[in-house]
Coordinates of N, CA and C in Angstrom, one line a residue:
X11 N 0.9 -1.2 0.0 CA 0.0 0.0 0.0 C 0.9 1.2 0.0
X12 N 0.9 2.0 -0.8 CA 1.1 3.5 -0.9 C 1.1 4.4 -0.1
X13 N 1.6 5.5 0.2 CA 1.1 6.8 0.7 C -0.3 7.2 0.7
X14 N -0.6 6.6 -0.9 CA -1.8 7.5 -0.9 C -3.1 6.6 -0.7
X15 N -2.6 5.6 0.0 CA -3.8 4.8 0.5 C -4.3 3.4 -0.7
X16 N -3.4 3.9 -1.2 CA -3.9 2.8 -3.2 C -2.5 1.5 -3.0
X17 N -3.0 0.6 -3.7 CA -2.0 -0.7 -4.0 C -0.9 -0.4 -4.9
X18 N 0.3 -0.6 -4.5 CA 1.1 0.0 -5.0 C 1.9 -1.1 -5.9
X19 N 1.4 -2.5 -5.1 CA 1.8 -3.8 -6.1 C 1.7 -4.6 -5.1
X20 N 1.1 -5.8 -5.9 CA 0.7 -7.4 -5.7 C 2.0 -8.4 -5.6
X21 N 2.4 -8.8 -4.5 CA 2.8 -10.4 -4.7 C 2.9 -11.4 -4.4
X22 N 2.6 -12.4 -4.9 CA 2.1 -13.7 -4.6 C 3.2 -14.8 -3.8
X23 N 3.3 -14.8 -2.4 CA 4.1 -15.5 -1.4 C 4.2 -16.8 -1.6
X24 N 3.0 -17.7 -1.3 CA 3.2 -19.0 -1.1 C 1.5 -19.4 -2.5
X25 N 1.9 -20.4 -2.8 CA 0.7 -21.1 -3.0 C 0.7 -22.2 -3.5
X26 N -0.6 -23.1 -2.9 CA -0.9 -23.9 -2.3 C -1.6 -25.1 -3.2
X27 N -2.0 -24.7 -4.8 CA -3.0 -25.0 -5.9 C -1.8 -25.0 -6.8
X28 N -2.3 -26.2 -8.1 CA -1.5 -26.6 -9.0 C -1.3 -24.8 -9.6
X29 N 0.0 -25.0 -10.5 CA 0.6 -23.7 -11.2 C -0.1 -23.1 -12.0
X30 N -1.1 -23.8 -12.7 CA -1.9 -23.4 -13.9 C -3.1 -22.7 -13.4
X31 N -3.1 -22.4 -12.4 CA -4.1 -22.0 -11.3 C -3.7 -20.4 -11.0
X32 N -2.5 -20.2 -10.9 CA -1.9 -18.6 -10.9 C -2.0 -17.5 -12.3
X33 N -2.7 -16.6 -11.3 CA -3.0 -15.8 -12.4 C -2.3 -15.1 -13.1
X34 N -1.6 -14.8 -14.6 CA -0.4 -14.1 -15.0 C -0.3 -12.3 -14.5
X35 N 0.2 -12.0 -14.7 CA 0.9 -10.5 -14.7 C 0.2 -9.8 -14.7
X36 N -0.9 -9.8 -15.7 CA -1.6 -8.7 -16.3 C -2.9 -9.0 -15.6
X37 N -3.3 -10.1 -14.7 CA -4.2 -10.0 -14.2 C -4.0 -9.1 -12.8
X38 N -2.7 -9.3 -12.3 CA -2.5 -8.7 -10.8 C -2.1 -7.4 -11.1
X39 N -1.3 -6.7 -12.3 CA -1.6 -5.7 -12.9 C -2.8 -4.6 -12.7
X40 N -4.3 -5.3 -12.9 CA -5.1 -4.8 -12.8 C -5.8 -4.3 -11.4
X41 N -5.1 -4.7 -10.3 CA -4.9 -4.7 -8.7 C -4.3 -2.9 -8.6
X42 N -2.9 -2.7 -8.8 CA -1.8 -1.3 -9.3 C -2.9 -0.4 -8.9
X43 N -2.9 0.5 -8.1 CA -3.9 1.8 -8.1 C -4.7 1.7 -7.7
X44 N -5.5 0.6 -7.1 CA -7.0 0.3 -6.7 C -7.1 0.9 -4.8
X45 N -7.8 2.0 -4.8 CA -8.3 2.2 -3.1 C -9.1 1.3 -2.9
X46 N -9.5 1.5 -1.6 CA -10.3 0.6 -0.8 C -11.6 1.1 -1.0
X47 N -13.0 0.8 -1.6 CA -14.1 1.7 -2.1 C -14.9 0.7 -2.3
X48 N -15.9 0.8 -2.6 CA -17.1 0.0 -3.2 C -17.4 -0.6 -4.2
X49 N -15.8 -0.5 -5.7 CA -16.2 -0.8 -6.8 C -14.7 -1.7 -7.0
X50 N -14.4 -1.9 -5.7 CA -13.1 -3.1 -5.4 C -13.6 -4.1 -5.2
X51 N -14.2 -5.0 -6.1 CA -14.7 -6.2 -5.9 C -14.6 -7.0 -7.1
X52 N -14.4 -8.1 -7.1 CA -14.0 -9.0 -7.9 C -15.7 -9.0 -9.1
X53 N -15.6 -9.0 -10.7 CA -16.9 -8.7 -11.1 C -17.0 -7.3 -11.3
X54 N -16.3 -6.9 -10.4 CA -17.0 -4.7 -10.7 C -16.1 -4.4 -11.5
X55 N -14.5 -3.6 -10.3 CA -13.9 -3.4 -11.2 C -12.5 -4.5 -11.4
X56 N -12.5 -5.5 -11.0 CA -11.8 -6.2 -10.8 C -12.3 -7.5 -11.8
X57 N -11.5 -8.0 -12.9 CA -12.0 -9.2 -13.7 C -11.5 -10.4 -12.9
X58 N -12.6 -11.1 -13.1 CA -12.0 -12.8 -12.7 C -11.2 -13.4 -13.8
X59 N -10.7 -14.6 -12.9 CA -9.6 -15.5 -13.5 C -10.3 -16.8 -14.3
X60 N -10.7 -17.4 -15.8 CA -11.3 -18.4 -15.7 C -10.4 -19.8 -15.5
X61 N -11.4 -20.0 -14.7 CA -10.9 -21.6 -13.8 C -10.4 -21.2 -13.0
X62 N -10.1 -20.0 -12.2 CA -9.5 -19.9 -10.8 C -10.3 -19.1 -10.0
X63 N -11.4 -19.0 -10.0 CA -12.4 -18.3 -8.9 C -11.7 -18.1 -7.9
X64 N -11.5 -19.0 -7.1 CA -10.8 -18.8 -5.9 C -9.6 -18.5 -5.8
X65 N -8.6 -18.4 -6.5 CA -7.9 -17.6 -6.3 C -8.1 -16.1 -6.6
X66 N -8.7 -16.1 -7.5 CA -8.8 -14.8 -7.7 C -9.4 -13.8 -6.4
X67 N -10.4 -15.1 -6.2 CA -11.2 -14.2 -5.1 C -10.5 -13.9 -3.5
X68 N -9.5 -14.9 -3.2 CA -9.0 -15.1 -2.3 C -8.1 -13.6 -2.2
X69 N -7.6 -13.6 -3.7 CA -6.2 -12.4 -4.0 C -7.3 -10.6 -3.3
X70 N -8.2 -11.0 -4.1 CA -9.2 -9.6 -4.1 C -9.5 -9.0 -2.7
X71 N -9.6 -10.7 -2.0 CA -10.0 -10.5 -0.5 C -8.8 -10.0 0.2
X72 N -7.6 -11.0 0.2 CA -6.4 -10.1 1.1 C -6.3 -8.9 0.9
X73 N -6.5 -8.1 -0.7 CA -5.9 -7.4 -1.0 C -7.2 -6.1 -0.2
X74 N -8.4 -6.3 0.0 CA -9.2 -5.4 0.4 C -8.6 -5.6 2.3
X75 N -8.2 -6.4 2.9 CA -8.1 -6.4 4.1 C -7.2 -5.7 4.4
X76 N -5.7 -5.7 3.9 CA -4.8 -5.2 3.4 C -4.8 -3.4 3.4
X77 N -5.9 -3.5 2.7 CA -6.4 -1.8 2.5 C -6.8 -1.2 3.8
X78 N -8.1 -2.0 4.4 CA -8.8 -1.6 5.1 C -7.7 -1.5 6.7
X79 N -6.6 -2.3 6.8 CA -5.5 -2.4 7.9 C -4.8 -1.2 7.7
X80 N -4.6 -1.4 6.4 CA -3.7 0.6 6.3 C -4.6 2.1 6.4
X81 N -6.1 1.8 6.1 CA -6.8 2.8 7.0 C -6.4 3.1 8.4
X82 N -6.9 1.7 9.0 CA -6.9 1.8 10.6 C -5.7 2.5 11.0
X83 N -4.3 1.7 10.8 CA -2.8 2.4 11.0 C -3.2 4.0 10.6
X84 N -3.3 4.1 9.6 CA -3.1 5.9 9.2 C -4.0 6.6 9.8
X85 N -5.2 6.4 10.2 CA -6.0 7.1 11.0 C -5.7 7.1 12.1
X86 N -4.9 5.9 13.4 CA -4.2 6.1 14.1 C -3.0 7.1 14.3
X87 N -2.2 7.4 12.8 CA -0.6 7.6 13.2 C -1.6 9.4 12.9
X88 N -2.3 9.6 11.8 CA -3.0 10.8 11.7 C -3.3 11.7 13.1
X89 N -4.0 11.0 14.4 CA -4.5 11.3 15.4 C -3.2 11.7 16.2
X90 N -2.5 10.7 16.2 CA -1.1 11.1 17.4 C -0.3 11.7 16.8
X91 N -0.4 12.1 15.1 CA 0.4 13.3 14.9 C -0.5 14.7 15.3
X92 N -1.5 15.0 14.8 CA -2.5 15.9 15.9 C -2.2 15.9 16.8
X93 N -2.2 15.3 17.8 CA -2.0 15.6 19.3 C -0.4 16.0 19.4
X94 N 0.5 15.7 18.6 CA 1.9 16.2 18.9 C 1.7 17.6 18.3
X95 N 1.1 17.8 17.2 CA 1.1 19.1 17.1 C 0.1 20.4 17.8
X96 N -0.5 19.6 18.4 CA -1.6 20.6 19.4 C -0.3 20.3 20.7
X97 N 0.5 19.5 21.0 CA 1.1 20.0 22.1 C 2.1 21.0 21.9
X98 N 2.7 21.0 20.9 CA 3.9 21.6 20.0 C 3.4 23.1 20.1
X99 N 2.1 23.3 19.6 CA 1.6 24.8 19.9 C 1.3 25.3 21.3
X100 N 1.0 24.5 22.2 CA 0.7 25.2 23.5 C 2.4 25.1 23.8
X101 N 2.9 24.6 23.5 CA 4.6 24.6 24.4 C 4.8 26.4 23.6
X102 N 4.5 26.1 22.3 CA 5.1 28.1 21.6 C 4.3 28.7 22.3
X103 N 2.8 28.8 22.2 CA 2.2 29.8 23.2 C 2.6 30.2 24.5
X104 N 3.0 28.8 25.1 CA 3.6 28.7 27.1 C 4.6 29.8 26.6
X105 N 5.8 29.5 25.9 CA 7.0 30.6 25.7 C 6.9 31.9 25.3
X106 N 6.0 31.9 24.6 CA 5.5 33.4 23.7 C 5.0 34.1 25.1
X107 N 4.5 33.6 25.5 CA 3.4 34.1 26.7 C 4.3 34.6 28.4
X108 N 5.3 34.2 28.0 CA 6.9 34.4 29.3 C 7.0 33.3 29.8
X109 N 6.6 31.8 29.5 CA 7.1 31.1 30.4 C 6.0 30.3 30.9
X110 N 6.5 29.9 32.3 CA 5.4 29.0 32.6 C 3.7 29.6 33.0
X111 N 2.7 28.8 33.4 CA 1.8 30.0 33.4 C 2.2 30.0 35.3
X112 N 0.9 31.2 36.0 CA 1.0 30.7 37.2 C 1.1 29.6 37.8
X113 N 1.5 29.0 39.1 CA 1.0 27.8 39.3 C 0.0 28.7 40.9
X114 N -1.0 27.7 40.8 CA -1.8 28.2 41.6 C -1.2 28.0 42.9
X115 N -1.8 28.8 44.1 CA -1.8 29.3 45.3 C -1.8 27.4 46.2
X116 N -1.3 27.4 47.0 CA -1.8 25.9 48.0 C -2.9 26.6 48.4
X117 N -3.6 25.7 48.9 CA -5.1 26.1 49.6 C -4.5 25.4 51.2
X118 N -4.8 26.1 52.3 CA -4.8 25.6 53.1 C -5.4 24.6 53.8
X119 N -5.2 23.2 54.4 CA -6.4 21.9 54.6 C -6.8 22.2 56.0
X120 N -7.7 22.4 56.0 CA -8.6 22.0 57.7 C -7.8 21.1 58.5
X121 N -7.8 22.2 59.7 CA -7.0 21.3 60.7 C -8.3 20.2 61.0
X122 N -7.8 18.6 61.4 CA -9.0 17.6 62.2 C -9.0 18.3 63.7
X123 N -10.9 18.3 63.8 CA -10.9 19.0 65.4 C -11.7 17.3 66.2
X124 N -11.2 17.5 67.6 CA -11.4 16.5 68.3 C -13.1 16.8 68.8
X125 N -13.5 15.3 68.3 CA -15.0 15.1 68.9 C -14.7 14.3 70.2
X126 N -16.3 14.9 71.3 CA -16.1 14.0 72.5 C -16.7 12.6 72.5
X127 N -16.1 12.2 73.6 CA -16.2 10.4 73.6 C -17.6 10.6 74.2
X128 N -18.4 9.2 73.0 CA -19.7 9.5 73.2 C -20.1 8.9 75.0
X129 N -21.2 9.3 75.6 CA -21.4 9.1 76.6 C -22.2 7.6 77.0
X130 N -21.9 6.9 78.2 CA -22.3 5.5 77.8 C -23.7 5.6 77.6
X131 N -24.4 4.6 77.4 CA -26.2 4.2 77.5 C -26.8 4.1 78.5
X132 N -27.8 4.3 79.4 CA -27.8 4.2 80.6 C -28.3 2.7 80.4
X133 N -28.5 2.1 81.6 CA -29.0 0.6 81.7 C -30.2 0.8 81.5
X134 N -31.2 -0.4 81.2 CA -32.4 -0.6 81.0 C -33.0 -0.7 82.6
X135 N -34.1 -0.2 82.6 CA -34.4 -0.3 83.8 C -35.9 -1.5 83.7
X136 N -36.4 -2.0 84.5 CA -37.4 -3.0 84.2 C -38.3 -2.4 84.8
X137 N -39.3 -2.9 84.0 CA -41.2 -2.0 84.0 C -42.1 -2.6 84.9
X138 N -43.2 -2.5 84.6 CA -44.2 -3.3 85.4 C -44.2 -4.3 84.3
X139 N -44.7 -5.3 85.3 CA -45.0 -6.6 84.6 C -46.1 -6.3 84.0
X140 N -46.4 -7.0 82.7 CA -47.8 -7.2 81.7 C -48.7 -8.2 82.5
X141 N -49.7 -7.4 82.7 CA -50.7 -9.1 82.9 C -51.7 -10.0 82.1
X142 N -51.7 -10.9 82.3 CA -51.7 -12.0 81.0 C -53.4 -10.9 80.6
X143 N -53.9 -11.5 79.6 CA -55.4 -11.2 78.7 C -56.0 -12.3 79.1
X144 N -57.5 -12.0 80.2 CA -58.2 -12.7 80.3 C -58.8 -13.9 79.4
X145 N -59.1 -14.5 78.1 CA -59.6 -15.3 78.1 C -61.1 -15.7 78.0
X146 N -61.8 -15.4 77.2 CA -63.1 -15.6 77.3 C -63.7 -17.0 77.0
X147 N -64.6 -17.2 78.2 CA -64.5 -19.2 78.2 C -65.9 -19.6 76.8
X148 N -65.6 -20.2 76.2 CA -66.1 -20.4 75.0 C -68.0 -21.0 74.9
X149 N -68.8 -20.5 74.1 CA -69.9 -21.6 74.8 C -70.3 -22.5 74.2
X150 N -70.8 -23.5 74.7 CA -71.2 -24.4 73.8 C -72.2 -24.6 72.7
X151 N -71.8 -25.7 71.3 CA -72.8 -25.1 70.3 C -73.5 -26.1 70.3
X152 N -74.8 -25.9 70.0 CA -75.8 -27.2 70.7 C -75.7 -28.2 69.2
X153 N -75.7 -29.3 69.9 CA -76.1 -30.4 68.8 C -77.2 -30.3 68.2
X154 N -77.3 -30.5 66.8 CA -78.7 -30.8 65.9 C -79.3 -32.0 66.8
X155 N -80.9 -31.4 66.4 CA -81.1 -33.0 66.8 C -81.6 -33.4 66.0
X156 N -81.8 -34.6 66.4 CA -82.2 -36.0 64.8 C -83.9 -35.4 64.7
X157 N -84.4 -35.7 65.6 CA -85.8 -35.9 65.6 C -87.0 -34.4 64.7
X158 N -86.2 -33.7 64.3 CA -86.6 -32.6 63.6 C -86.3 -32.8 62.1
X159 N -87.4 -32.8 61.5 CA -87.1 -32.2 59.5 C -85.6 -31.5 59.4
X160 N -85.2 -31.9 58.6 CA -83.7 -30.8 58.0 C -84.4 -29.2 57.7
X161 N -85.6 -28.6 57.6 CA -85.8 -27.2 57.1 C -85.8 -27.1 58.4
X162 N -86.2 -27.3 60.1 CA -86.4 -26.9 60.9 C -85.0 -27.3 61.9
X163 N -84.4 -27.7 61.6 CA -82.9 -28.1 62.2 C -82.1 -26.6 61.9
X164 N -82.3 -26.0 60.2 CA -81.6 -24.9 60.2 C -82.1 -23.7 60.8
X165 N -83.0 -23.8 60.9 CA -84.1 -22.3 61.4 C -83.4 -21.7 62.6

């Protein structure tokens, strides 16, 4: 990859499929100058290999991952050069300006003031006794008797 973010050149490390399977020059040729974009795809602007789909497609794919890894890096090195140059200007300003700025005043800390020792609990003292709740004696419920109709049993 380039400076300018484009493929600068293709080449083929290891591979793993008979020879007749590698695509010549002028196919990887066609790789030379390609950004990372929407029309980097194998079919768009990129021609396939016949009889070698997969490699082709394999080449197309490293070669977009490849891209998209040199975004991430440059957007990174982009940001921490920003920040060295936004520190670079406040260091000329600090100097331009005489020097360091104030440093602020100490504040003085609160002296700790002594609390008193809390005083004990006094003891419990004991009450009048509770006396028990009477108890109401229950009365008895009368037996039905047999000798009546059931409508005059409930009455």
């Amino acid at each position: 990859v380039g400076p300018n973010g484009r493929i600068s050149r293709i080449e083929l490390l290891s591979f793993g499929e008979p020879p007749e399977y590698v695509p010549n020059e002028r196919w990887y040729a066609q790789l030379v100058g390609k950004p990372l974009d929407d029309a980097f795809f194998l079919k768009k602007d990129i021609r396939n290999v016949t009889g070698a789909t997969l490699t082709a497609r394999a080449t197309v794919e490293a070669a977009r991952r490849v891209l998209a890894a040199h975004q991430v890096i440059e957007a990174d090195r982009a940001a921490a050069e920003a920040e060295r140059k936004r520190k670079e200007e406040e260091e000329r300003e600090r100097r331009e300006n005489g020097g360091d700025p104030p440093k602020p005043e100490p504040q003085p800390k609160p002296e700790p003031q002594p609390t008193p020792a809390p005083q004990p609990s006094p003891e419990p003292q004991p009450g009048p006794k509770p006396e028990p709740t009477p108890q109401p004696k229950p009365e008895p419920t009368p037996a039905p008797r047999p000798d009546l109709p059931p409508a005059e049993r409930d009455a």
